[in-house]
PDB file of C-alpha atoms and ligand atoms in Angstrom:
ATOM      1  CA  MET S   1     123.412-123.243  40.386  1.00  0.00           C
ATOM      2  CA  GLN S   2     123.372-120.003  38.530  1.00  0.00           C
ATOM      3  CA  PHE S   3     126.448-117.633  38.703  1.00  0.00           C
ATOM      4  CA  LYS S   4     124.330-115.035  40.477  1.00  0.00           C
ATOM      5  CA  GLU S   5     123.661-117.536  43.188  1.00  0.00           C
ATOM      6  CA  LYS S   6     127.345-118.743  43.431  1.00  0.00           C
ATOM      7  CA  MET S   7     128.364-115.069  43.899  1.00  0.00           C
ATOM      8  CA  GLU S   8     125.748-114.754  46.746  1.00  0.00           C
ATOM      9  CA  GLU S   9     127.090-117.874  48.404  1.00  0.00           C
ATOM     10  CA  THR S  10     130.766-117.086  47.990  1.00  0.00           C
ATOM     11  CA  ALA S  11     130.273-113.548  49.349  1.00  0.00           C
ATOM     12  CA  LYS S  12     128.275-114.745  52.385  1.00  0.00           C
ATOM     13  CA  LYS S  13     130.961-117.494  53.151  1.00  0.00           C
ATOM     14  CA  ASN S  14     133.827-115.115  52.854  1.00  0.00           C
ATOM     15  CA  GLY S  15     132.038-112.153  54.450  1.00  0.00           C
ATOM     16  CA  SER S  16     133.097-109.914  51.666  1.00  0.00           C
ATOM     17  CA  SER S  17     131.554-108.387  48.622  1.00  0.00           C
ATOM     18  CA  VAL S  18     134.858-107.165  47.085  1.00  0.00           C
ATOM     19  CA  VAL S  19     135.759-108.293  43.524  1.00  0.00           C
ATOM     20  CA  LEU S  20     139.537-107.889  43.127  1.00  0.00           C
ATOM     21  CA  ALA S  21     140.520-106.393  39.777  1.00  0.00           C
ATOM     22  CA  LEU S  22     143.880-108.082  39.190  1.00  0.00           C
ATOM     23  CA  ASP S  23     145.386-105.200  37.180  1.00  0.00           C
ATOM     24  CA  PHE S  24     148.980-104.110  36.972  1.00  0.00           C
ATOM     25  CA  PRO S  25     150.718-101.421  34.841  1.00  0.00           C
ATOM     26  CA  PHE S  26     152.371-102.234  31.603  1.00  0.00           C
ATOM     27  CA  ARG S  27     155.614-104.085  31.828  1.00  0.00           C
ATOM     28  CA  SER S  28     157.984-105.272  29.083  1.00  0.00           C
ATOM     29  CA  PRO S  29     156.708-108.585  27.652  1.00  0.00           C
ATOM     30  CA  GLU S  30     160.029-110.313  28.413  1.00  0.00           C
ATOM     31  CA  LYS S  31     159.047-109.835  31.985  1.00  0.00           C
ATOM     32  CA  ARG S  32     155.880-111.712  31.848  1.00  0.00           C
ATOM     33  CA  SER S  33     156.949-114.290  34.444  1.00  0.00           C
ATOM     34  CA  GLU S  34     157.572-111.593  37.007  1.00  0.00           C
ATOM     35  CA  LEU S  35     154.091-110.207  36.131  1.00  0.00           C
ATOM     36  CA  LEU S  36     152.563-113.624  36.868  1.00  0.00           C
ATOM     37  CA  ALA S  37     154.410-114.068  39.979  1.00  0.00           C
ATOM     38  CA  GLU S  38     153.276-110.612  41.237  1.00  0.00           C
ATOM     39  CA  ALA S  39     149.631-111.358  40.367  1.00  0.00           C
ATOM     40  CA  GLN S  40     149.843-114.773  42.169  1.00  0.00           C
ATOM     41  CA  GLU S  41     151.479-112.921  45.103  1.00  0.00           C
ATOM     42  CA  VAL S  42     148.678-110.357  45.429  1.00  0.00           C
ATOM     43  CA  LEU S  43     145.955-113.128  45.075  1.00  0.00           C
ATOM     44  CA  GLU S  44     147.618-115.159  47.869  1.00  0.00           C
ATOM     45  CA  ALA S  45     147.703-112.054  50.136  1.00  0.00           C
ATOM     46  CA  VAL S  46     144.207-110.828  49.396  1.00  0.00           C
ATOM     47  CA  TYR S  47     142.045-113.807  48.886  1.00  0.00           C
ATOM     48  CA  PRO S  48     140.495-113.958  52.436  1.00  0.00           C
ATOM     49  CA  TYR S  49     138.988-110.430  51.822  1.00  0.00           C
ATOM     50  CA  VAL S  50     137.383-110.855  48.384  1.00  0.00           C
ATOM     51  CA  CYS S  51     134.672-113.027  46.894  1.00  0.00           C
ATOM     52  CA  ALA S  52     135.899-112.995  43.180  1.00  0.00           C
ATOM     53  CA  VAL S  53     138.614-111.992  40.970  1.00  0.00           C
ATOM     54  CA  LYS S  54     138.144-109.980  37.650  1.00  0.00           C
ATOM     55  CA  ILE S  55     140.809-110.344  35.118  1.00  0.00           C
ATOM     56  CA  ASN S  56     141.022-108.352  31.854  1.00  0.00           C
ATOM     57  CA  HIS S  57     143.384-107.434  29.014  1.00  0.00           C
ATOM     58  CA  HIS S  58     146.093-106.293  31.495  1.00  0.00           C
ATOM     59  CA  LEU S  59     146.796-109.942  31.957  1.00  0.00           C
ATOM     60  CA  VAL S  60     145.224-111.730  28.991  1.00  0.00           C
ATOM     61  CA  LEU S  61     147.514-109.970  26.584  1.00  0.00           C
ATOM     62  CA  PRO S  62     150.942-110.505  28.217  1.00  0.00           C
ATOM     63  CA  LEU S  63     150.172-113.886  29.904  1.00  0.00           C
ATOM     64  CA  GLY S  64     147.951-115.609  27.279  1.00  0.00           C
ATOM     65  CA  THR S  65     144.479-117.115  28.067  1.00  0.00           C
ATOM     66  CA  PHE S  66     145.583-120.672  28.171  1.00  0.00           C
ATOM     67  CA  ASP S  67     148.890-120.193  29.715  1.00  0.00           C
ATOM     68  CA  GLY S  68     149.310-117.771  32.660  1.00  0.00           C
ATOM     69  CA  VAL S  69     145.785-116.676  32.904  1.00  0.00           C
ATOM     70  CA  GLN S  70     144.505-120.191  33.113  1.00  0.00           C
ATOM     71  CA  LYS S  71     146.985-120.765  36.049  1.00  0.00           C
ATOM     72  CA  LEU S  72     145.558-117.904  37.745  1.00  0.00           C
ATOM     73  CA  VAL S  73     141.920-119.111  37.197  1.00  0.00           C
ATOM     74  CA  THR S  74     142.977-122.393  38.789  1.00  0.00           C
ATOM     75  CA  GLN S  75     144.456-120.676  41.716  1.00  0.00           C
ATOM     76  CA  ILE S  76     141.433-118.479  42.149  1.00  0.00           C
ATOM     77  CA  HIS S  77     139.218-121.588  42.175  1.00  0.00           C
ATOM     78  CA  GLU S  78     141.577-123.340  44.680  1.00  0.00           C
ATOM     79  CA  LYS S  79     140.884-120.373  47.009  1.00  0.00           C
ATOM     80  CA  ARG S  80     137.097-121.133  46.481  1.00  0.00           C
ATOM     81  CA  LEU S  81     136.611-117.784  44.762  1.00  0.00           C
ATOM     82  CA  LEU S  82     134.898-117.004  41.409  1.00  0.00           C
ATOM     83  CA  ALA S  83     136.827-115.870  38.266  1.00  0.00           C
ATOM     84  CA  ILE S  84     135.156-113.136  36.054  1.00  0.00           C
ATOM     85  CA  MET S  85     136.597-112.300  32.628  1.00  0.00           C
ATOM     86  CA  ASP S  86     136.350-108.646  31.815  1.00  0.00           C
ATOM     87  CA  CYS S  87     136.407-108.868  28.045  1.00  0.00           C
ATOM     88  CA  LYS S  88     133.639-106.295  27.561  1.00  0.00           C
ATOM     89  CA  ALA S  89     132.331-108.476  24.571  1.00  0.00           C
ATOM     90  CA  ASN S  90     131.147-106.008  22.068  1.00  0.00           C
ATOM     91  CA  ASP S  91     131.125-107.667  18.519  1.00  0.00           C
ATOM     92  CA  ILE S  92     128.669-109.530  16.248  1.00  0.00           C
ATOM     93  CA  GLY S  93     127.108-112.563  17.691  1.00  0.00           C
ATOM     94  CA  ALA S  94     129.111-115.190  15.832  1.00  0.00           C
ATOM     95  CA  THR S  95     132.324-113.683  17.018  1.00  0.00           C
ATOM     96  CA  ASN S  96     130.844-113.123  20.593  1.00  0.00           C
ATOM     97  CA  GLN S  97     130.036-116.647  20.793  1.00  0.00           C
ATOM     98  CA  VAL S  98     133.645-117.865  20.026  1.00  0.00           C
ATOM     99  CA  ILE S  99     134.939-115.292  22.538  1.00  0.00           C
ATOM    100  CA  ALA S 100     132.652-116.664  25.216  1.00  0.00           C
ATOM    101  CA  GLU S 101     133.400-120.285  24.398  1.00  0.00           C
ATOM    102  CA  TYR S 102     137.205-119.644  24.769  1.00  0.00           C
ATOM    103  CA  TYR S 103     136.788-117.828  27.991  1.00  0.00           C
ATOM    104  CA  TYR S 104     134.453-120.334  29.658  1.00  0.00           C
ATOM    105  CA  ALA S 105     136.811-123.062  28.269  1.00  0.00           C
ATOM    106  CA  ALA S 106     139.577-121.339  30.279  1.00  0.00           C
ATOM    107  CA  GLY S 107     137.440-121.800  33.376  1.00  0.00           C
ATOM    108  CA  PHE S 108     135.908-118.373  33.784  1.00  0.00           C
ATOM    109  CA  ASP S 109     132.671-118.281  35.713  1.00  0.00           C
ATOM    110  CA  ALA S 110     131.383-115.191  34.105  1.00  0.00           C
ATOM    111  CA  LEU S 111     132.256-112.631  31.553  1.00  0.00           C
ATOM    112  CA  ILE S 112     131.439-108.974  31.020  1.00  0.00           C
ATOM    113  CA  ALA S 113     129.488-107.869  27.822  1.00  0.00           C
ATOM    114  CA  ASN S 114     128.452-104.562  26.280  1.00  0.00           C
ATOM    115  CA  PRO S 115     124.683-104.157  25.593  1.00  0.00           C
ATOM    116  CA  PHE S 116     125.317-101.548  22.957  1.00  0.00           C
ATOM    117  CA  VAL S 117     125.476-104.421  20.390  1.00  0.00           C
ATOM    118  CA  GLY S 118     121.978-105.434  21.091  1.00  0.00           C
ATOM    119  CA  TRP S 119     120.387-108.850  21.432  1.00  0.00           C
ATOM    120  CA  GLU S 120     119.692-110.503  18.060  1.00  0.00           C
ATOM    121  CA  GLU S 121     123.046-111.522  16.403  1.00  0.00           C
ATOM    122  CA  GLY S 122     124.652-109.612  19.184  1.00  0.00           C
ATOM    123  CA  LEU S 123     124.610-110.743  22.900  1.00  0.00           C
ATOM    124  CA  GLN S 124     122.002-113.553  22.403  1.00  0.00           C
ATOM    125  CA  PRO S 125     124.709-116.131  21.450  1.00  0.00           C
ATOM    126  CA  ILE S 126     126.742-115.346  24.610  1.00  0.00           C
ATOM    127  CA  PHE S 127     123.652-115.735  26.773  1.00  0.00           C
ATOM    128  CA  ASN S 128     122.954-119.065  25.051  1.00  0.00           C
ATOM    129  CA  VAL S 129     126.495-120.470  25.638  1.00  0.00           C
ATOM    130  CA  ALA S 130     126.371-119.164  29.256  1.00  0.00           C
ATOM    131  CA  TYR S 131     123.076-120.842  29.947  1.00  0.00           C
ATOM    132  CA  LYS S 132     124.314-124.159  28.407  1.00  0.00           C
ATOM    133  CA  LEU S 133     127.550-124.116  30.508  1.00  0.00           C
ATOM    134  CA  GLN S 134     125.877-122.582  33.573  1.00  0.00           C
ATOM    135  CA  ARG S 135     128.051-119.552  33.471  1.00  0.00           C
ATOM    136  CA  GLY S 136     127.319-115.859  34.051  1.00  0.00           C
ATOM    137  CA  VAL S 137     126.930-112.726  31.881  1.00  0.00           C
ATOM    138  CA  ILE S 138     127.346-109.272  33.476  1.00  0.00           C
ATOM    139  CA  LEU S 139     126.337-106.329  31.441  1.00  0.00           C
ATOM    140  CA  LEU S 140     127.927-102.797  31.364  1.00  0.00           C
ATOM    141  CA  THR S 141     125.152-100.278  32.284  1.00  0.00           C
ATOM    142  CA  TYR S 142     126.847 -96.987  33.244  1.00  0.00           C
ATOM    143  CA  MET S 143     130.620 -96.805  33.342  1.00  0.00           C
ATOM    144  CA  SER S 144     132.791 -95.154  35.924  1.00  0.00           C
ATOM    145  CA  HIS S 145     134.955 -92.775  33.704  1.00  0.00           C
ATOM    146  CA  LYS S 146     134.166 -89.009  32.894  1.00  0.00           C
ATOM    147  CA  GLY S 147     133.256 -89.740  29.252  1.00  0.00           C
ATOM    148  CA  ALA S 148     130.427 -92.333  30.246  1.00  0.00           C
ATOM    149  CA  SER S 149     127.757 -89.704  29.705  1.00  0.00           C
ATOM    150  CA  GLU S 150     128.595 -89.423  26.002  1.00  0.00           C
ATOM    151  CA  GLY S 151     127.450 -93.026  25.433  1.00  0.00           C
ATOM    152  CA  TYR S 152     125.630 -94.484  28.475  1.00  0.00           C
ATOM    153  CA  GLY S 153     124.096 -91.107  29.311  1.00  0.00           C
ATOM    154  CA  GLN S 154     122.638 -90.257  25.966  1.00  0.00           C
ATOM    155  CA  THR S 155     119.008 -89.757  25.480  1.00  0.00           C
ATOM    156  CA  VAL S 156     117.700 -92.403  23.025  1.00  0.00           C
ATOM    157  CA  CYS S 157     114.173 -93.549  21.791  1.00  0.00           C
ATOM    158  CA  ASP S 158     112.948 -96.795  22.944  1.00  0.00           C
ATOM    159  CA  ALA S 159     110.973 -99.317  20.815  1.00  0.00           C
ATOM    160  CA  THR S 160     107.828 -97.293  21.439  1.00  0.00           C
ATOM    161  CA  GLY S 161     109.422 -94.072  20.336  1.00  0.00           C
ATOM    162  CA  ALA S 162     109.438 -92.685  23.909  1.00  0.00           C
ATOM    163  CA  LYS S 163     112.588 -90.767  24.984  1.00  0.00           C
ATOM    164  CA  THR S 164     114.720 -92.490  27.595  1.00  0.00           C
ATOM    165  CA  ALA S 165     118.373 -92.467  29.084  1.00  0.00           C
ATOM    166  CA  GLN S 166     120.586 -95.071  27.353  1.00  0.00           C
ATOM    167  CA  TYR S 167     121.440 -96.518  30.769  1.00  0.00           C
ATOM    168  CA  VAL S 168     117.800 -96.877  31.720  1.00  0.00           C
ATOM    169  CA  SER S 169     117.224 -98.893  28.604  1.00  0.00           C
ATOM    170  CA  PHE S 170     120.319-101.005  29.321  1.00  0.00           C
ATOM    171  CA  ALA S 171     119.040-101.597  32.977  1.00  0.00           C
ATOM    172  CA  LYS S 172     115.641-102.828  31.636  1.00  0.00           C
ATOM    173  CA  LYS S 173     117.443-105.000  29.129  1.00  0.00           C
ATOM    174  CA  ALA S 174     119.587-106.486  32.075  1.00  0.00           C
ATOM    175  CA  VAL S 175     116.335-107.608  33.707  1.00  0.00           C
ATOM    176  CA  LYS S 176     114.784-108.885  30.429  1.00  0.00           C
ATOM    177  CA  TRP S 177     117.763-110.730  29.237  1.00  0.00           C
ATOM    178  CA  GLY S 178     118.318-112.398  32.702  1.00  0.00           C
ATOM    179  CA  ALA S 179     121.801-110.890  33.261  1.00  0.00           C
ATOM    180  CA  ASP S 180     123.638-111.981  36.336  1.00  0.00           C
ATOM    181  CA  GLY S 181     124.868-108.445  37.070  1.00  0.00           C
ATOM    182  CA  ALA S 182     125.001-104.888  35.838  1.00  0.00           C
ATOM    183  CA  VAL S 183     128.186-102.620  36.123  1.00  0.00           C
ATOM    184  CA  VAL S 184     127.575 -99.131  37.370  1.00  0.00           C
ATOM    185  CA  GLY S 185     130.414 -96.898  38.348  1.00  0.00           C
ATOM    186  CA  ALA S 186     130.957 -95.939  42.050  1.00  0.00           C
ATOM    187  CA  THR S 187     131.817 -92.453  40.784  1.00  0.00           C
ATOM    188  CA  TYR S 188     128.046 -91.926  39.978  1.00  0.00           C
ATOM    189  CA  PRO S 189     126.119 -92.947  43.053  1.00  0.00           C
ATOM    190  CA  GLU S 190     123.007 -91.199  41.802  1.00  0.00           C
ATOM    191  CA  LYS S 191     123.099 -93.479  38.906  1.00  0.00           C
ATOM    192  CA  ILE S 192     123.584 -96.518  40.968  1.00  0.00           C
ATOM    193  CA  ARG S 193     120.413 -95.454  42.986  1.00  0.00           C
ATOM    194  CA  GLU S 194     118.361 -94.860  39.844  1.00  0.00           C
ATOM    195  CA  ILE S 195     119.510 -98.177  38.096  1.00  0.00           C
ATOM    196  CA  HIS S 196     118.932-100.103  41.448  1.00  0.00           C
ATOM    197  CA  GLU S 197     115.251 -98.935  41.373  1.00  0.00           C
ATOM    198  CA  ILE S 198     114.798-100.592  37.995  1.00  0.00           C
ATOM    199  CA  LEU S 199     116.886-103.773  38.663  1.00  0.00           C
ATOM    200  CA  GLY S 200     115.417-104.419  42.156  1.00  0.00           C
ATOM    201  CA  ASP S 201     116.772-107.700  43.511  1.00  0.00           C
ATOM    202  CA  ASN S 202     116.776-109.367  40.104  1.00  0.00           C
ATOM    203  CA  VAL S 203     120.118-108.125  39.001  1.00  0.00           C
ATOM    204  CA  PRO S 204     122.972-107.182  41.457  1.00  0.00           C
ATOM    205  CA  ILE S 205     125.071-104.085  40.786  1.00  0.00           C
ATOM    206  CA  TYR S 206     128.880-104.491  40.413  1.00  0.00           C
ATOM    207  CA  SER S 207     130.495-101.233  41.140  1.00  0.00           C
ATOM    208  CA  PRO S 208     134.097-100.239  39.805  1.00  0.00           C
ATOM    209  CA  GLY S 209     135.862 -96.808  40.233  1.00  0.00           C
ATOM    210  CA  ILE S 210     136.597 -97.220  43.982  1.00  0.00           C
ATOM    211  CA  GLY S 211     139.745 -95.573  45.296  1.00  0.00           C
ATOM    212  CA  ALA S 212     142.012 -94.718  42.224  1.00  0.00           C
ATOM    213  CA  GLN S 213     138.998 -93.274  40.158  1.00  0.00           C
ATOM    214  CA  GLY S 214     137.629 -91.341  43.205  1.00  0.00           C
ATOM    215  CA  GLY S 215     134.510 -93.452  44.072  1.00  0.00           C
ATOM    216  CA  ALA S 216     133.898 -94.726  47.518  1.00  0.00           C
ATOM    217  CA  ALA S 217     132.684 -98.260  48.278  1.00  0.00           C
ATOM    218  CA  GLU S 218     130.465 -97.004  51.282  1.00  0.00           C
ATOM    219  CA  THR S 219     128.648 -94.458  49.137  1.00  0.00           C
ATOM    220  CA  ALA S 220     128.166 -96.944  46.381  1.00  0.00           C
ATOM    221  CA  ALA S 221     126.796 -99.478  48.897  1.00  0.00           C
ATOM    222  CA  GLU S 222     124.439 -96.978  50.401  1.00  0.00           C
ATOM    223  CA  ALA S 223     123.114 -96.278  46.913  1.00  0.00           C
ATOM    224  CA  GLY S 224     122.469 -99.940  46.232  1.00  0.00           C
ATOM    225  CA  ALA S 225     125.543-101.672  44.850  1.00  0.00           C
ATOM    226  CA  ARG S 226     126.018-105.365  45.900  1.00  0.00           C
ATOM    227  CA  TYR S 227     129.656-106.006  44.736  1.00  0.00           C
ATOM    228  CA  PHE S 228     132.605-103.674  44.681  1.00  0.00           C
ATOM    229  CA  ILE S 229     135.282-103.942  41.985  1.00  0.00           C
ATOM    230  CA  VAL S 230     138.613-102.621  43.262  1.00  0.00           C
ATOM    231  CA  GLY S 231     141.842-102.817  41.320  1.00  0.00           C
ATOM    232  CA  ARG S 232     144.891-100.376  41.845  1.00  0.00           C
ATOM    233  CA  HIS S 233     143.845 -99.258  45.356  1.00  0.00           C
ATOM    234  CA  ILE S 234     144.580-102.924  46.328  1.00  0.00           C
ATOM    235  CA  THR S 235     147.112-104.259  43.694  1.00  0.00           C
ATOM    236  CA  LEU S 236     149.470-101.280  44.018  1.00  0.00           C
ATOM    237  CA  ALA S 237     149.009-100.805  47.727  1.00  0.00           C
ATOM    238  CA  GLU S 238     152.079-101.100  50.024  1.00  0.00           C
ATOM    239  CA  ASN S 239     150.009-103.733  51.936  1.00  0.00           C
ATOM    240  CA  PRO S 240     147.352-105.160  49.626  1.00  0.00           C
ATOM    241  CA  SER S 241     146.027-107.519  52.224  1.00  0.00           C
ATOM    242  CA  ASP S 242     145.510-104.813  54.810  1.00  0.00           C
ATOM    243  CA  THR S 243     143.920-102.557  52.218  1.00  0.00           C
ATOM    244  CA  ALA S 244     141.545-105.146  51.051  1.00  0.00           C
ATOM    245  CA  LYS S 245     140.614-106.008  54.768  1.00  0.00           C
ATOM    246  CA  LYS S 246     139.966-102.364  55.439  1.00  0.00           C
ATOM    247  CA  ILE S 247     137.614-101.927  52.326  1.00  0.00           C
ATOM    248  CA  CYS S 248     135.751-104.994  53.462  1.00  0.00           C
ATOM    249  CA  ALA S 249     135.216-103.659  56.797  1.00  0.00           C
ATOM    250  CA  ALA S 250     134.050-100.315  55.502  1.00  0.00           C
ATOM    251  CA  ILE S 251     131.380-102.004  53.368  1.00  0.00           C
ATOM    252  CA  ARG S 252     130.234-104.109  56.268  1.00  0.00           C
ATOM    253  CA  GLN S 253     129.494-101.040  58.261  1.00  0.00           C
ATOM    254  CA  VAL S 254     126.980 -99.919  55.618  1.00  0.00           C
ATOM    255  CA  ARG S 255     125.375-103.260  54.719  1.00  0.00           C
TER     256      ARG S 255
HETATM  257  O1  O7M E 301     140.067 -99.796  40.653  1.00  0.00           O
HETATM  258  P1  O7M E 301     140.713 -99.431  39.457  1.00  0.00           P
HETATM  259  O2  O7M E 301     140.355 -98.071  38.901  1.00  0.00           O
HETATM  260  O3  O7M E 301     142.258 -99.649  39.443  1.00  0.00           O
HETATM  261  O4  O7M E 301     140.261-100.530  38.254  1.00  0.00           O
HETATM  262  C1  O7M E 301     138.955-100.688  37.965  1.00  0.00           C
HETATM  263  C2  O7M E 301     138.625-101.824  37.171  1.00  0.00           C
HETATM  264  O5  O7M E 301     137.282-102.037  36.739  1.00  0.00           O
HETATM  265  C3  O7M E 301     139.557-101.917  35.920  1.00  0.00           C
HETATM  266  O6  O7M E 301     139.848-103.253  35.546  1.00  0.00           O
HETATM  267  C4  O7M E 301     138.433-101.429  34.807  1.00  0.00           C
HETATM  268  O7  O7M E 301     138.688-101.920  33.441  1.00  0.00           O
HETATM  269  C5  O7M E 301     137.071-101.861  35.484  1.00  0.00           C
HETATM  270  N1  O7M E 301     136.069-101.056  35.081  1.00  0.00           N
HETATM  271  C6  O7M E 301     135.996 -99.641  35.411  1.00  0.00           C
HETATM  272  O8  O7M E 301     137.026 -99.077  35.966  1.00  0.00           O
HETATM  273  N2  O7M E 301     134.830 -98.939  35.096  1.00  0.00           N
HETATM  274  C7  O7M E 301     133.820 -99.398  34.528  1.00  0.00           C
HETATM  275  O9  O7M E 301     132.833 -98.590  34.236  1.00  0.00           O
HETATM  276  C8  O7M E 301     133.673-100.783  34.278  1.00  0.00           C
HETATM  277  C9  O7M E 301     134.778-101.470  34.678  1.00  0.00           C
HETATM  278  C10 O7M E 301     134.590-102.959  34.603  1.00  0.00           C
HETATM  279  O10 O7M E 301     135.005-103.676  35.443  1.00  0.00           O
HETATM  280  O11 O7M E 301     133.771-103.343  33.632  1.00  0.00           O
HETATM  281  C11 O7M E 301     133.392-104.656  33.781  1.00  0.00           C
END
């Protein structure tokens, strides 16, 4: 089964389209075991209200991929959730391939990559590895932060010389390359709407930027987002479980 289908199935089974971004603020490296314990605690509290967990450098750097992070991936799978590695792969193909092989070997079901590096000797090797191992690749398309317009919002010339927005070109590539998802910030609902028109039902939109960055899950859902990436709003909440439950219920009202 493709990653895209596994996500659909898990979201349906759990009644949730929330992807937990398991992010925590910096803490001195000597306190790594406390960090791991906190991440495990949040996961334990929140798992009934999410369909997947996204891990990035916040945890890979202090905990190590084949040490603490792999323990988390095992815990995520024991809860019947999917694990997404947010490495935003962005290098030459040969390096991208090794990055993907390590993260997939650690058990991740999908990883995030940056289409800025292109296909040939860029992202193609990642897609090849993913296809071979039946894992997913999700592409950045329009990021959630203020400076996103400087890169993803640029006007560029496509292969025919016609002017187009960078994110429009990336959305078309997401379809052409058979990506399992496209990341579009919840802080830009109009971009979600525009990109959704291009992607249709072929490539689901993953939308971060909810809560701490000012975006709202309901608005993103109305605009066409399928999954909702939420970090600090849940991980730093006084009651992470209750907060996740409320986000989940709010999305259900719209969808
Ligand atoms: O909810 P937050 O703001 O605490 O965290 C959002 C998470 O989503 C955090 O892990 C970011 O690295 C990530 N993210 C964005 O915030 N904006 C983007 O445009 C893209 C991502 C992301 O997940 O990329 C895959």
